[in-house]
Amino acid sequence: MFKYSFLFLIFLFSSCFAADLQINKKEILDSHNKLRALYKSAPLKYSETLENSARKWARKLQKDGCHMVHSHGQVGDYGENLFWASPLITTVTYSNGKKKRIRKLQNISPSEVSQAWHDEVKFYNYEDGSCKKGEMCGHFTQLIWDTTQELGCAATSCDDMSQVWVCEYYPAGNISIQYPDGKVEKLKPYKK
């Protein structure tokens, strides 16, 4: 009996910090559309269907230890952006000299997440559609992709008090065309 009670307590303790986070849908949509307007990309509409897919993937990431892994179509034929934030860690020193590290969830706003993805613009070369070597640009290009029409997002906290955000986009961006002769053409995310 003690063995099973102990296992139950371990399970309960390890799962007590992970939970879905509430995202302000209006703020995530407005922040996307404000950034998209800089490139004359049409405003997005919010989709509950995409939000449900994003939540499904966020929960899967949470269950698997909150590693940043794209769904690659497992939740639908969508474009996808991921964001991860570490926990806030503070050290408390007690009067007896002992120290304890305390982890808290960061207060991250939807606008900060959108802006973080947009900040990849500094690595993107529009003329040849390339990204600076060793950097990422796909979050930026998906965010402003001019043929994308809908957005849905979800977030979850993890056992270590980090958090994962997932946004799904339809139609997907970051598209290339492969011709019968093998030539691959990267499409541009917006028109200049």
Coordinates of C-alpha atoms in Angstrom, one line a residue:
M1 CA 0.0 0.0 0.0
F2 CA 2.8 2.4 0.9
K3 CA 4.5 1.8 -2.5
Y4 CA 1.4 2.8 -4.4
S5 CA 0.7 5.8 -2.3
F6 CA 4.3 7.0 -2.8
L7 CA 4.0 6.5 -6.6
F8 CA 0.8 8.5 -6.6
L9 CA 2.4 11.3 -4.7
I10 CA 5.3 11.4 -7.1
F11 CA 2.9 11.6 -10.0
L12 CA 0.8 14.3 -8.3
F13 CA 3.9 16.4 -7.5
S14 CA 5.4 16.1 -10.9
S15 CA 2.2 17.2 -12.7
C16 CA 1.0 20.0 -10.4
F17 CA 2.8 22.8 -12.1
A18 CA 2.0 22.1 -15.7
A19 CA -1.2 23.8 -17.0
D20 CA -2.8 25.5 -20.0
L21 CA -2.2 29.2 -20.0
Q22 CA -4.8 31.7 -21.0
I23 CA -3.8 33.8 -24.0
N24 CA -5.5 37.1 -24.8
K25 CA -6.8 36.3 -28.3
K26 CA -7.4 39.9 -29.2
E27 CA -3.9 40.9 -28.2
I28 CA -2.2 38.1 -30.1
L29 CA -4.3 38.8 -33.2
D30 CA -3.9 42.6 -33.0
S31 CA -0.1 42.3 -32.5
H32 CA 0.2 40.0 -35.5
N33 CA -1.9 42.3 -37.6
K34 CA 0.0 45.4 -36.6
L35 CA 3.3 43.7 -37.6
R36 CA 1.8 42.4 -40.8
A37 CA 0.6 45.8 -41.8
L38 CA 4.3 46.9 -42.0
Y39 CA 4.6 44.6 -45.0
K40 CA 1.1 45.4 -46.4
S41 CA 0.0 41.8 -45.6
A42 CA -3.7 41.4 -45.1
P43 CA -5.0 41.2 -41.5
L44 CA -5.6 37.7 -40.1
K45 CA -8.8 36.4 -38.6
Y46 CA -8.8 34.4 -35.3
S47 CA -9.7 30.7 -35.7
E48 CA -11.0 28.5 -32.9
T49 CA -10.1 25.5 -35.0
L50 CA -6.5 26.6 -35.3
E51 CA -6.5 27.4 -31.5
N52 CA -7.7 23.8 -30.8
S53 CA -4.9 22.4 -33.0
A54 CA -2.3 24.7 -31.3
R55 CA -3.6 23.6 -27.8
K56 CA -3.3 19.9 -28.9
W57 CA 0.3 20.4 -29.9
A58 CA 1.2 22.5 -26.8
R59 CA -0.2 19.8 -24.5
K60 CA 1.8 17.2 -26.5
L61 CA 5.0 19.3 -26.0
Q62 CA 4.2 19.7 -22.3
K63 CA 3.7 15.9 -21.9
D64 CA 7.1 15.3 -23.7
G65 CA 9.1 17.7 -21.4
C66 CA 8.5 21.0 -23.2
H67 CA 11.1 20.5 -25.9
M68 CA 10.7 22.7 -28.9
V69 CA 9.6 20.4 -31.7
H70 CA 7.4 21.3 -34.6
S71 CA 4.3 19.2 -35.3
H72 CA 5.2 18.8 -39.0
G73 CA 1.5 18.4 -39.9
Q74 CA 0.5 16.1 -37.0
V75 CA -2.3 18.6 -35.9
G76 CA -3.2 19.8 -39.4
D77 CA -1.8 21.2 -42.7
Y78 CA -0.8 24.5 -41.1
G79 CA 2.1 26.8 -40.7
E80 CA 3.4 26.9 -37.1
N81 CA 5.4 29.1 -34.8
L82 CA 6.8 28.0 -31.5
F83 CA 8.0 30.2 -28.6
W84 CA 9.6 29.1 -25.3
A85 CA 10.3 31.1 -22.2
S86 CA 12.4 30.0 -19.3
P87 CA 11.2 30.3 -15.7
L88 CA 12.2 33.2 -13.5
I89 CA 14.6 31.8 -10.9
T90 CA 15.4 33.5 -7.7
T91 CA 17.6 32.3 -4.8
V92 CA 16.3 32.8 -1.3
T93 CA 18.9 32.7 1.6
Y94 CA 17.4 31.8 5.0
S95 CA 18.8 33.1 8.3
N96 CA 20.5 29.7 8.9
G97 CA 22.5 30.2 5.7
K98 CA 20.6 27.6 3.6
K99 CA 19.7 28.6 0.1
K100 CA 16.7 27.6 -1.9
R101 CA 16.0 28.3 -5.6
I102 CA 12.5 29.3 -6.4
R103 CA 11.0 29.0 -9.9
K104 CA 8.2 31.2 -11.1
L105 CA 6.4 31.5 -14.4
Q106 CA 7.4 34.6 -16.4
N107 CA 4.6 37.0 -17.3
I108 CA 4.9 37.0 -21.1
S109 CA 2.4 38.9 -23.2
P110 CA 1.1 37.9 -26.6
S111 CA 2.6 41.1 -28.0
E112 CA 6.1 40.0 -26.7
V113 CA 5.7 36.6 -28.4
S114 CA 4.7 38.2 -31.8
Q115 CA 7.5 40.7 -31.5
A116 CA 10.1 38.0 -30.8
W117 CA 9.1 36.2 -34.0
H118 CA 9.2 39.5 -35.9
D119 CA 12.6 40.4 -34.6
E120 CA 14.1 37.7 -36.9
V121 CA 13.7 40.2 -39.7
K122 CA 17.2 41.4 -38.9
F123 CA 18.5 38.1 -40.3
Y124 CA 16.3 37.9 -43.4
N125 CA 17.4 38.9 -46.9
Y126 CA 14.3 39.7 -48.9
E127 CA 16.2 39.9 -52.3
D128 CA 17.3 36.2 -52.3
G129 CA 14.9 34.9 -49.6
S130 CA 17.7 33.7 -47.4
C131 CA 18.5 33.8 -43.7
K132 CA 21.8 34.7 -42.2
K133 CA 23.8 31.5 -41.6
G134 CA 23.2 30.1 -38.1
E135 CA 20.1 32.2 -37.5
M136 CA 16.3 31.6 -37.9
C137 CA 13.9 33.6 -40.0
G138 CA 11.0 31.2 -40.5
H139 CA 9.0 32.5 -37.6
F140 CA 9.2 36.0 -39.0
T141 CA 8.3 35.0 -42.5
Q142 CA 5.3 32.9 -41.3
L143 CA 4.1 35.8 -39.2
I144 CA 4.0 38.2 -42.1
W145 CA 3.3 35.7 -45.0
D146 CA 0.8 37.6 -47.2
T147 CA -1.4 34.6 -48.3
T148 CA -2.0 33.4 -44.7
Q149 CA -5.5 34.3 -43.6
E150 CA -6.1 32.7 -40.1
L151 CA -4.4 32.3 -36.8
G152 CA -5.0 30.3 -33.6
C153 CA -2.7 30.1 -30.6
A154 CA -2.4 28.3 -27.3
A155 CA 0.2 28.1 -24.5
T156 CA 1.1 25.9 -21.6
S157 CA 3.3 26.0 -18.6
C158 CA 5.7 23.2 -17.9
D159 CA 6.7 21.3 -14.7
D160 CA 9.9 23.4 -14.4
M161 CA 7.8 26.6 -14.7
S162 CA 9.0 27.3 -18.3
Q163 CA 6.3 27.9 -20.9
V164 CA 5.6 26.9 -24.5
W165 CA 3.5 28.9 -27.0
V166 CA 2.2 27.5 -30.2
C167 CA 0.5 29.4 -33.0
E168 CA -1.0 27.7 -36.1
Y169 CA -1.5 29.5 -39.4
Y170 CA -3.7 28.8 -42.4
P171 CA -2.9 28.7 -45.2
A172 CA 0.7 27.9 -44.2
G173 CA 3.5 30.2 -45.2
N174 CA 7.2 29.4 -45.9
I175 CA 6.3 27.7 -49.2
S176 CA 8.7 26.7 -51.9
I177 CA 7.9 25.4 -55.4
Q178 CA 9.8 22.4 -56.8
Y179 CA 9.7 22.2 -60.6
P180 CA 9.9 18.9 -62.6
D181 CA 13.5 19.8 -63.6
G182 CA 14.4 19.8 -59.8
K183 CA 14.7 23.5 -59.5
V184 CA 13.4 24.9 -56.2
E185 CA 12.0 28.4 -55.9
K186 CA 11.4 30.0 -52.5
L187 CA 8.3 32.1 -52.6
K188 CA 8.5 35.6 -51.1
P189 CA 6.6 36.2 -47.9
Y190 CA 5.2 39.6 -49.1
K191 CA 5.5 41.8 -52.2
K192 CA 7.6 44.9 -52.2

